[in-house]
PDB file of C-alpha atoms in Angstrom:
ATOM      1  CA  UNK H  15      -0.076  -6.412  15.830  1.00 78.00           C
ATOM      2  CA  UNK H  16       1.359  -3.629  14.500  1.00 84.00           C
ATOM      3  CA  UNK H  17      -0.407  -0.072  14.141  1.00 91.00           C
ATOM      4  CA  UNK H  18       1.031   2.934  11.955  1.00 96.00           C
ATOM      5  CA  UNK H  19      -0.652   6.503  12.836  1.00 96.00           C
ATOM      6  CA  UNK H  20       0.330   9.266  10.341  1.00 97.00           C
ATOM      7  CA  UNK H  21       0.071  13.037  10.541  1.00 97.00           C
ATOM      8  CA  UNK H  22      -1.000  15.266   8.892  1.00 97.00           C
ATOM      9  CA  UNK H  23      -4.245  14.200   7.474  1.00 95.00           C
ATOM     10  CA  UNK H  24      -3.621  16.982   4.656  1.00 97.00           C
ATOM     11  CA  UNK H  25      -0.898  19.403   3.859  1.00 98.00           C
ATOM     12  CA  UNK H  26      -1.037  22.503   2.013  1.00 98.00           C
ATOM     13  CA  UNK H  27       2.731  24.239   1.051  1.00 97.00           C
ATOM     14  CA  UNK H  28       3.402  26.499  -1.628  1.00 97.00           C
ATOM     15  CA  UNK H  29       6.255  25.740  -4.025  1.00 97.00           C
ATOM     16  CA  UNK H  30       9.660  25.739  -2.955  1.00 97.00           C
ATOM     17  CA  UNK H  31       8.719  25.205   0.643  1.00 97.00           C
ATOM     18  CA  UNK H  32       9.476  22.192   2.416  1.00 97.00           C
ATOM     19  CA  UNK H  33       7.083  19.446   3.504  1.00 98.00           C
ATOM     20  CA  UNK H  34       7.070  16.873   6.710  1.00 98.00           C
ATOM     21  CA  UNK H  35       4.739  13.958   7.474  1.00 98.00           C
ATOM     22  CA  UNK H  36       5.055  12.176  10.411  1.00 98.00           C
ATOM     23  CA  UNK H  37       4.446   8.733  11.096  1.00 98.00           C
ATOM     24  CA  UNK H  38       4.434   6.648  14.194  1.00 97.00           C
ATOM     25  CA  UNK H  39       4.623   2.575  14.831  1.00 96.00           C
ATOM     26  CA  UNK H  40       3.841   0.646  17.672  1.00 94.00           C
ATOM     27  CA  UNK H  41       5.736  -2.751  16.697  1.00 91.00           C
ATOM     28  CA  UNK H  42       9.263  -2.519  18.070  1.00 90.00           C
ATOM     29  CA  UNK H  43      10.183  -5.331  16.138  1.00 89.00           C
ATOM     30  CA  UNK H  44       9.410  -3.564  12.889  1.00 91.00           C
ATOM     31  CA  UNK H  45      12.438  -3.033  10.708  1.00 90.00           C
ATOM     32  CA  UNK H  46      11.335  -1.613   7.346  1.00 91.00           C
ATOM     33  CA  UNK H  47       9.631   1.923   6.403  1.00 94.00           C
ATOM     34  CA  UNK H  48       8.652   2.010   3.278  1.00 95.00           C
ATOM     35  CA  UNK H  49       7.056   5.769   1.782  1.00 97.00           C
ATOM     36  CA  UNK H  50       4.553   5.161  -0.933  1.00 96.00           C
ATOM     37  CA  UNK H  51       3.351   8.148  -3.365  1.00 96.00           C
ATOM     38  CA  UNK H  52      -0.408   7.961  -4.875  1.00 93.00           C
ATOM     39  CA  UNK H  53      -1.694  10.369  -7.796  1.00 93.00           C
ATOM     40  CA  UNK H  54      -4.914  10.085  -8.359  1.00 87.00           C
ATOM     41  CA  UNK H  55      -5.959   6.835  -9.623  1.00 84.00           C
ATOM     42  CA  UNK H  56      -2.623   5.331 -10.454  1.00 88.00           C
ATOM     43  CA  UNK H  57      -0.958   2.743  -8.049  1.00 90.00           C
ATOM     44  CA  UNK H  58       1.105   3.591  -5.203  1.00 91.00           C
ATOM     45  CA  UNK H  59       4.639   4.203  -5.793  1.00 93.00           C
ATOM     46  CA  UNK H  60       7.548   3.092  -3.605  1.00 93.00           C
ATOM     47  CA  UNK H  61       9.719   6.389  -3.598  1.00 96.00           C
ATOM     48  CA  UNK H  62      11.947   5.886  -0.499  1.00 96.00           C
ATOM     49  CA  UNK H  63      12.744   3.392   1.999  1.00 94.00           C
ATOM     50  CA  UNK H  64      14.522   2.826   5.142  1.00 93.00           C
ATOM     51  CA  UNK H  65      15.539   0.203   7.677  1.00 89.00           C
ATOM     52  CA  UNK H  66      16.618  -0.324  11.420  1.00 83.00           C
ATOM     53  CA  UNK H  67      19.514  -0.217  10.915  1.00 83.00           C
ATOM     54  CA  UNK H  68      19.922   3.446   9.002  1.00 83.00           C
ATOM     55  CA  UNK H  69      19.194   6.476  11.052  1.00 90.00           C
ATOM     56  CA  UNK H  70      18.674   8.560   7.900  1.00 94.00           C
ATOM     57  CA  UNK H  71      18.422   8.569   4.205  1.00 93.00           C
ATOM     58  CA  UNK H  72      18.177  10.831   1.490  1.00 96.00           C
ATOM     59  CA  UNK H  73      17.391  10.787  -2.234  1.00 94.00           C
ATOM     60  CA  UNK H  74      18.019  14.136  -3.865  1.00 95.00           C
ATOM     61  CA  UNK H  75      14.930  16.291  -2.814  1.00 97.00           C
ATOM     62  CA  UNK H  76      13.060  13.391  -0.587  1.00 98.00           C
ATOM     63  CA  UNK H  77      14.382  12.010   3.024  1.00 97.00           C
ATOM     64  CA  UNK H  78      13.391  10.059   5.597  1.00 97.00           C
ATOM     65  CA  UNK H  79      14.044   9.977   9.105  1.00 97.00           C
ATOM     66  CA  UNK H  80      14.340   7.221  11.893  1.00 96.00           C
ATOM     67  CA  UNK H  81      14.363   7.117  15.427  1.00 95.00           C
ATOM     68  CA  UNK H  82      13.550   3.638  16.458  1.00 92.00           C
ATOM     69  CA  UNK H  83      14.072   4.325  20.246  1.00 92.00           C
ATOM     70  CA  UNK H  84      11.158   6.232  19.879  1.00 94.00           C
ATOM     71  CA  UNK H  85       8.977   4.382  17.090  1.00 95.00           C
ATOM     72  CA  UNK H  86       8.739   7.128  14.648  1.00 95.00           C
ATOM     73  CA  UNK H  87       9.744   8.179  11.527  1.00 97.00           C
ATOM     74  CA  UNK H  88       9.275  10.823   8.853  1.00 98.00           C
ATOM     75  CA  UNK H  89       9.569  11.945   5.789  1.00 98.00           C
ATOM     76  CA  UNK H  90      10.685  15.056   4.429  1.00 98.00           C
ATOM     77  CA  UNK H  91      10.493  16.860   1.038  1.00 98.00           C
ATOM     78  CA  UNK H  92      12.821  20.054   0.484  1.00 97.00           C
ATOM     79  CA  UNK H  93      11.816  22.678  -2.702  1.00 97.00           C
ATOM     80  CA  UNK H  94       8.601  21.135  -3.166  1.00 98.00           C
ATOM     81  CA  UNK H  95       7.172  21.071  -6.872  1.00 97.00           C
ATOM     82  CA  UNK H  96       3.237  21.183  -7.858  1.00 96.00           C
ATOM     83  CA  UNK H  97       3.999  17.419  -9.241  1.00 96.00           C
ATOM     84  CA  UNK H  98       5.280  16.618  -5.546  1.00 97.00           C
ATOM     85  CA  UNK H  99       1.036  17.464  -4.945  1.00 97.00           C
ATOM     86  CA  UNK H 100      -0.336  13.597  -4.066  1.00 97.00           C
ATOM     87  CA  UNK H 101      -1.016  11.721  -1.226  1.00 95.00           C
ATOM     88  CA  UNK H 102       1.643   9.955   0.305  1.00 97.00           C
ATOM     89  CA  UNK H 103       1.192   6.881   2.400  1.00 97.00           C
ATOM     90  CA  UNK H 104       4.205   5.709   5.429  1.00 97.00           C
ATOM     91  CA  UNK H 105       4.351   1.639   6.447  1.00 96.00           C
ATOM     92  CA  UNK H 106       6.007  -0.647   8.386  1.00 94.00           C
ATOM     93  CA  UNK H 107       6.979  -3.888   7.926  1.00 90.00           C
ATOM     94  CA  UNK H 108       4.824  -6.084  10.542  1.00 86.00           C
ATOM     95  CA  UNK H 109       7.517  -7.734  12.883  1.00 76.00           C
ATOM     96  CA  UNK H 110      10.696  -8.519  11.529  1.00 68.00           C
ATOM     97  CA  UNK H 111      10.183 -11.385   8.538  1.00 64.00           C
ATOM     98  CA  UNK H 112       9.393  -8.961   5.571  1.00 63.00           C
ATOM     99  CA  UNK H 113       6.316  -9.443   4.056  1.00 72.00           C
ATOM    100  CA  UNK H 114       3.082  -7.550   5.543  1.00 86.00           C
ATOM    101  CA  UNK H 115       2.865  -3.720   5.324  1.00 91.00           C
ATOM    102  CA  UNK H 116       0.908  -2.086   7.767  1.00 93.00           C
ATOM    103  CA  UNK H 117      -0.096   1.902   6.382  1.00 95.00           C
ATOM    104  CA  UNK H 118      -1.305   4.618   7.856  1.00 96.00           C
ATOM    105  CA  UNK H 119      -4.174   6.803   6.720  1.00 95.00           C
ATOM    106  CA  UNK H 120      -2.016   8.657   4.143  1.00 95.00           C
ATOM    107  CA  UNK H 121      -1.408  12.775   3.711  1.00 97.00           C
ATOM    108  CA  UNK H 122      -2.758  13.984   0.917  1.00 96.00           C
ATOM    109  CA  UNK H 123      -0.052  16.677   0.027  1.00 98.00           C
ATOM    110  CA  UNK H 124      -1.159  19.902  -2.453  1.00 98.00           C
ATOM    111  CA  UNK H 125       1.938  22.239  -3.642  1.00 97.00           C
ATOM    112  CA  UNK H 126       0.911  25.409  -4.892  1.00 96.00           C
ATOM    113  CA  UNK H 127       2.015  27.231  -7.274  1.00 92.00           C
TER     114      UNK H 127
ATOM    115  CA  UNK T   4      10.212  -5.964 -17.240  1.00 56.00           C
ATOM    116  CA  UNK T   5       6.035  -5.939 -16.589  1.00 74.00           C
ATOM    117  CA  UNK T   6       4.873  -4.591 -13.490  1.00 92.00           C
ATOM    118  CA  UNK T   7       2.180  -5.897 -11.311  1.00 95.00           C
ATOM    119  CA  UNK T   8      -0.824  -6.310 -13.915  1.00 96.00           C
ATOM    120  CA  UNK T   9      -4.881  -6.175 -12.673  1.00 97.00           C
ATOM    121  CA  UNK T  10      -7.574  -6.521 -14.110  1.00 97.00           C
ATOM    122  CA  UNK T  11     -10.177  -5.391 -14.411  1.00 96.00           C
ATOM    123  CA  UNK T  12      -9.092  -1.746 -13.754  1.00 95.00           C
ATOM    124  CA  UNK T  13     -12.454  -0.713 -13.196  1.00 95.00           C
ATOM    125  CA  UNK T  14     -16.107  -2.624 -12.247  1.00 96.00           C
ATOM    126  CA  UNK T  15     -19.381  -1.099 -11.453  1.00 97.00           C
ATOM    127  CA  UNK T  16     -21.970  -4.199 -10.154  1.00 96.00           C
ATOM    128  CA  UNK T  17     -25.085  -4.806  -8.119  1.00 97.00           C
ATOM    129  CA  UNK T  18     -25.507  -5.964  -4.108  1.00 97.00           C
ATOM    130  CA  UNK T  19     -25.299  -9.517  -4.234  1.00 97.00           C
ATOM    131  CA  UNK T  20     -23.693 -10.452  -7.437  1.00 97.00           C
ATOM    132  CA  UNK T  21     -20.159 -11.892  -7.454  1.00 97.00           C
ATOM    133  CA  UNK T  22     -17.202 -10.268  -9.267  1.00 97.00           C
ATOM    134  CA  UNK T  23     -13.743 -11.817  -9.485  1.00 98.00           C
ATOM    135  CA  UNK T  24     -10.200 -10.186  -9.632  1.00 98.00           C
ATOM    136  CA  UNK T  25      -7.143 -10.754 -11.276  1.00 97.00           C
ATOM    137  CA  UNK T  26      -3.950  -9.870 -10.244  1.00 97.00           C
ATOM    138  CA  UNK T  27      -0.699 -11.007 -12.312  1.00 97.00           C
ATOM    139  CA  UNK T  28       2.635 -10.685  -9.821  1.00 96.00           C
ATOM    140  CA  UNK T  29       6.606  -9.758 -11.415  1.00 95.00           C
ATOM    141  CA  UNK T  30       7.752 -12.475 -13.063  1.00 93.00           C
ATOM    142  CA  UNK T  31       9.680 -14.691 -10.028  1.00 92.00           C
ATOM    143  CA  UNK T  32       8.242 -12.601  -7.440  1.00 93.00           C
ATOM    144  CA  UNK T  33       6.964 -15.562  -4.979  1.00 93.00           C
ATOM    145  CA  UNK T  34       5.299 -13.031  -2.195  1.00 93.00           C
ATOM    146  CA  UNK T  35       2.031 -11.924  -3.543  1.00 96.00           C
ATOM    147  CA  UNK T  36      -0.548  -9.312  -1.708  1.00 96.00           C
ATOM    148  CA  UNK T  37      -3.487  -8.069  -1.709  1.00 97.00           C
ATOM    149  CA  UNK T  38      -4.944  -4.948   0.080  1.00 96.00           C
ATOM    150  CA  UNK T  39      -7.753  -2.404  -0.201  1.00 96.00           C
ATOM    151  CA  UNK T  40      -8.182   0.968  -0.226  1.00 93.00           C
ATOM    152  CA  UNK T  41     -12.034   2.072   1.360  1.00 89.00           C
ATOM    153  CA  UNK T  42     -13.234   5.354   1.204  1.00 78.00           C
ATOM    154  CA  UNK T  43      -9.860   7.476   0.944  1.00 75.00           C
ATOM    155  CA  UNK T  44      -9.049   5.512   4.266  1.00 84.00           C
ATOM    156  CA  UNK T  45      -5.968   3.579   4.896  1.00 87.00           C
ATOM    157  CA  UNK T  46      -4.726   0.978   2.400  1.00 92.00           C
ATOM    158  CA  UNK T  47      -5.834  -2.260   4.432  1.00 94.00           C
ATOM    159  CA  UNK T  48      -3.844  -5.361   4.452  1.00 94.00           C
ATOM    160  CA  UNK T  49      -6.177  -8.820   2.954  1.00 96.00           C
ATOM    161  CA  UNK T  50      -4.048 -11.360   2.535  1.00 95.00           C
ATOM    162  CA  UNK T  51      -0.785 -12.807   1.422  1.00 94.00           C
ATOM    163  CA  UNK T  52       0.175 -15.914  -0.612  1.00 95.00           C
ATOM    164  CA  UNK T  53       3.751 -17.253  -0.671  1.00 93.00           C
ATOM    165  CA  UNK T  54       3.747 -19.085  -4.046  1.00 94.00           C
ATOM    166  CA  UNK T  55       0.560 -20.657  -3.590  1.00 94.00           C
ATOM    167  CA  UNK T  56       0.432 -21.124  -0.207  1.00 94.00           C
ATOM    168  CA  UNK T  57      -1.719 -18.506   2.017  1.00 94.00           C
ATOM    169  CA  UNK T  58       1.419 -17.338   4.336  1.00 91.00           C
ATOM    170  CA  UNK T  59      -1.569 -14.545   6.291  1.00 92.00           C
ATOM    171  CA  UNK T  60      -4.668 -13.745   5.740  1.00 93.00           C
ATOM    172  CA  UNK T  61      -6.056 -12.154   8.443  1.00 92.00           C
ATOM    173  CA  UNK T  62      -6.756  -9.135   6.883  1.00 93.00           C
ATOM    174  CA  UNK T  63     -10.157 -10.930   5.008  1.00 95.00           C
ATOM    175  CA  UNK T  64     -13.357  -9.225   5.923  1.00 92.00           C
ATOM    176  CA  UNK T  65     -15.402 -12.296   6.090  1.00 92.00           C
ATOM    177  CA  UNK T  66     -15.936 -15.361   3.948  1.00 93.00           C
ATOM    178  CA  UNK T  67     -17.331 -13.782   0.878  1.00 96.00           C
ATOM    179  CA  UNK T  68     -13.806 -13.137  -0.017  1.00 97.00           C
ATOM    180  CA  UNK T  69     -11.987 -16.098  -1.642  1.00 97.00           C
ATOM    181  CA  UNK T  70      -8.734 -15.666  -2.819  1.00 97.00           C
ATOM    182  CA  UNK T  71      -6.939 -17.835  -4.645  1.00 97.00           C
ATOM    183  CA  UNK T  72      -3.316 -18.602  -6.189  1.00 97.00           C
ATOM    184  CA  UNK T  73      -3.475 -21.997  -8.466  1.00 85.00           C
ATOM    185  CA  UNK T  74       0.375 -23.058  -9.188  1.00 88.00           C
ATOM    186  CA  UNK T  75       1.823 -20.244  -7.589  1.00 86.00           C
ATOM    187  CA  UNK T  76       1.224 -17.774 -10.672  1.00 92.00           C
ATOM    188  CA  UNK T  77      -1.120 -15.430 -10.735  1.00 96.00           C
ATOM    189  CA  UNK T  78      -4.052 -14.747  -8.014  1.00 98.00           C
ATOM    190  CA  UNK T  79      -7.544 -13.921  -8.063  1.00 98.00           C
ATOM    191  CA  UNK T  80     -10.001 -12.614  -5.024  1.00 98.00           C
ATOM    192  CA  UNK T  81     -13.495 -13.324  -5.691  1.00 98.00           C
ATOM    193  CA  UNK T  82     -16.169 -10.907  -3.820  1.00 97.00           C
ATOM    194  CA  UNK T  83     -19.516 -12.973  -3.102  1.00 96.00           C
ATOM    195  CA  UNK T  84     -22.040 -11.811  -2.631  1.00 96.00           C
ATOM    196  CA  UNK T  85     -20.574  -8.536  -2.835  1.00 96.00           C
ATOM    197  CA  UNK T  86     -21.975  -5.972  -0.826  1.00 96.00           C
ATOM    198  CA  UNK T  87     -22.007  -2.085  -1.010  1.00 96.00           C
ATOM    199  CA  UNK T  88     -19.535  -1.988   1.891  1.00 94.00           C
ATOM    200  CA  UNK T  89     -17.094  -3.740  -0.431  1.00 96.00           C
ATOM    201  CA  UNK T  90     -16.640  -1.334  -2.532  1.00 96.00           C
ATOM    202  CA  UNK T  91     -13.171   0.422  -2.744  1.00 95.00           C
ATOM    203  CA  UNK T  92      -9.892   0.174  -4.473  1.00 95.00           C
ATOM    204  CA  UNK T  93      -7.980  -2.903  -4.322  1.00 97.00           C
ATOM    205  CA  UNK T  94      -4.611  -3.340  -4.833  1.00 95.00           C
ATOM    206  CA  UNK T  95      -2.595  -6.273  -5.428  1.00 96.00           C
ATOM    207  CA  UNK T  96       1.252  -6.240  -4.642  1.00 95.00           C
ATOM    208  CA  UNK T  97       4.417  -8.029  -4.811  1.00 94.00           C
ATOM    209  CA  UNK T  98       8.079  -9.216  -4.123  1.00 92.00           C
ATOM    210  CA  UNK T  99      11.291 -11.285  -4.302  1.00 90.00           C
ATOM    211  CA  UNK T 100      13.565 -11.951  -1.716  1.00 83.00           C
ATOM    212  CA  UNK T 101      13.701  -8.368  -0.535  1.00 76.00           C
ATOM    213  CA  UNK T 102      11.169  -6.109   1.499  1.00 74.00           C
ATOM    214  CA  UNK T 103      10.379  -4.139  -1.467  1.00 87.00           C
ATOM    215  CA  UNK T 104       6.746  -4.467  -2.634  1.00 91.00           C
ATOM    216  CA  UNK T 105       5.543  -2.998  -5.696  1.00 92.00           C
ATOM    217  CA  UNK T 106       1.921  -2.240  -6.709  1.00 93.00           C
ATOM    218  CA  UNK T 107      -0.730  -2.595  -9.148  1.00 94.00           C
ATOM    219  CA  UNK T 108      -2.695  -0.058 -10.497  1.00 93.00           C
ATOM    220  CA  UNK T 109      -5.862  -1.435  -8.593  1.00 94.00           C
ATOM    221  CA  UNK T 110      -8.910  -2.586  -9.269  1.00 96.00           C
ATOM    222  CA  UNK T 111     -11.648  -0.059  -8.736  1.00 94.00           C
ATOM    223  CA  UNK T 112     -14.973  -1.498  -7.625  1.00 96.00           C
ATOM    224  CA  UNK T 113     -18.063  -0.117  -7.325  1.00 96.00           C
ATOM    225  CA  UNK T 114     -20.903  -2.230  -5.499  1.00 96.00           C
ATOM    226  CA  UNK T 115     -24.439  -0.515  -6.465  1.00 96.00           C
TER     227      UNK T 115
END
């Protein structure tokens, strides 16, 4: 089955600096990447997506990269903001049929002021 | 248009009693999830219904966990005996016809 393995565990960037997590998949058959974004103790919110087909995709501050040849895929976060400070979880879509997310661990980001 | 609605949001109980959760999907979503959260570890996939059919659920721990979708509605996983290991946040998820999936707020549990 699929795995997802992301990195950084935790991420520390003061404000206005950009922030990357990294996330790898072993299921080549995967075709959607979903980013979630947890605060603490509400529910995890969808804030970007991508699939196989796109190499790259961008909304305003937030983007995410693909290279499938290579199974990974990241996320990116340009003039970070204290409220960008959560922990943000990558997924993959197990095979091909939709459905089933596989996560990794999750990055819990902090922006400082 | 509700969200994904859970309840309850929070429950504190002892080893070896049995607590059931509720989990109401978007209206006309027919795929409906459930994962957990352990320990500020991964979020874990359970199960997942397709109406009220169980489409996967090899993500169960073990057969205290019962889930359950009557009429395709709304679901409920039932913890028992619950353990302390079960304790954890968990989440309960849906879609349409698309990948998206969108969350609940959780259900915390806390197995004493």
């Amino acid at each position: 089955g699929e795995n997802v393995e992301q990195h950084p565990s935790t991420l520390s960037v003061q404000e206005g600096d950009s922030a990357v997590i990294k996330c790898t998949y072993s299921d080549s058959a995967s075709n959607y990447f979903p980013w979630y974004k947890q605060e603490l103790g509400k529910r995890p919110q969808l804030i970007i997506d991508i699939r196989s087909n796109v190499g790259e995709k961008k909304d305003q501050r937030i983007a995410v990269t693909l290279n499938k040849t290579a199974k990974h895929f990241s996320l990116h976060i340009t003039e970070t903001q204290p409220e960008d400070s959560a922990v943000y979880f990558c997924a993959a879509s197990e095979g091909n049929q939709g459905g089933k997310l596989i996560f990794g661990q999750g990055t819990e980001l902090s922006v400082k002021p | 248009e509700a969200g994904v609605t859970q309840f309850p949001s929070h429950s504190v109980i002892e080893k070896g009693q049995t607590v059931t959760l509720r989990c109401d999907p978007i209206s006309g979503h027919d795929n409906l999830y459930w994962y957990r959260r352990v320990m500020g570890k991964e979020i874990k996939f359970l199960l997942h219904f397709v109406k009220e059919s169980k489409q996967d659920e090899s993500g169960m721990p073990n057969n205290r966990f019962l889930a359950e979708r009557t009429g395709g509605t709304y679901s409920t996983l039932k913890v028992q005996p619950a353990e302390l290991e079960d304790s954890g946040v968990y989440f309960c998820a849906s879609s349409g016809q698309g990948n998206t999936i969108y969350f609940g707020e959780g259900s915390w549990l806390t197995v004493v």
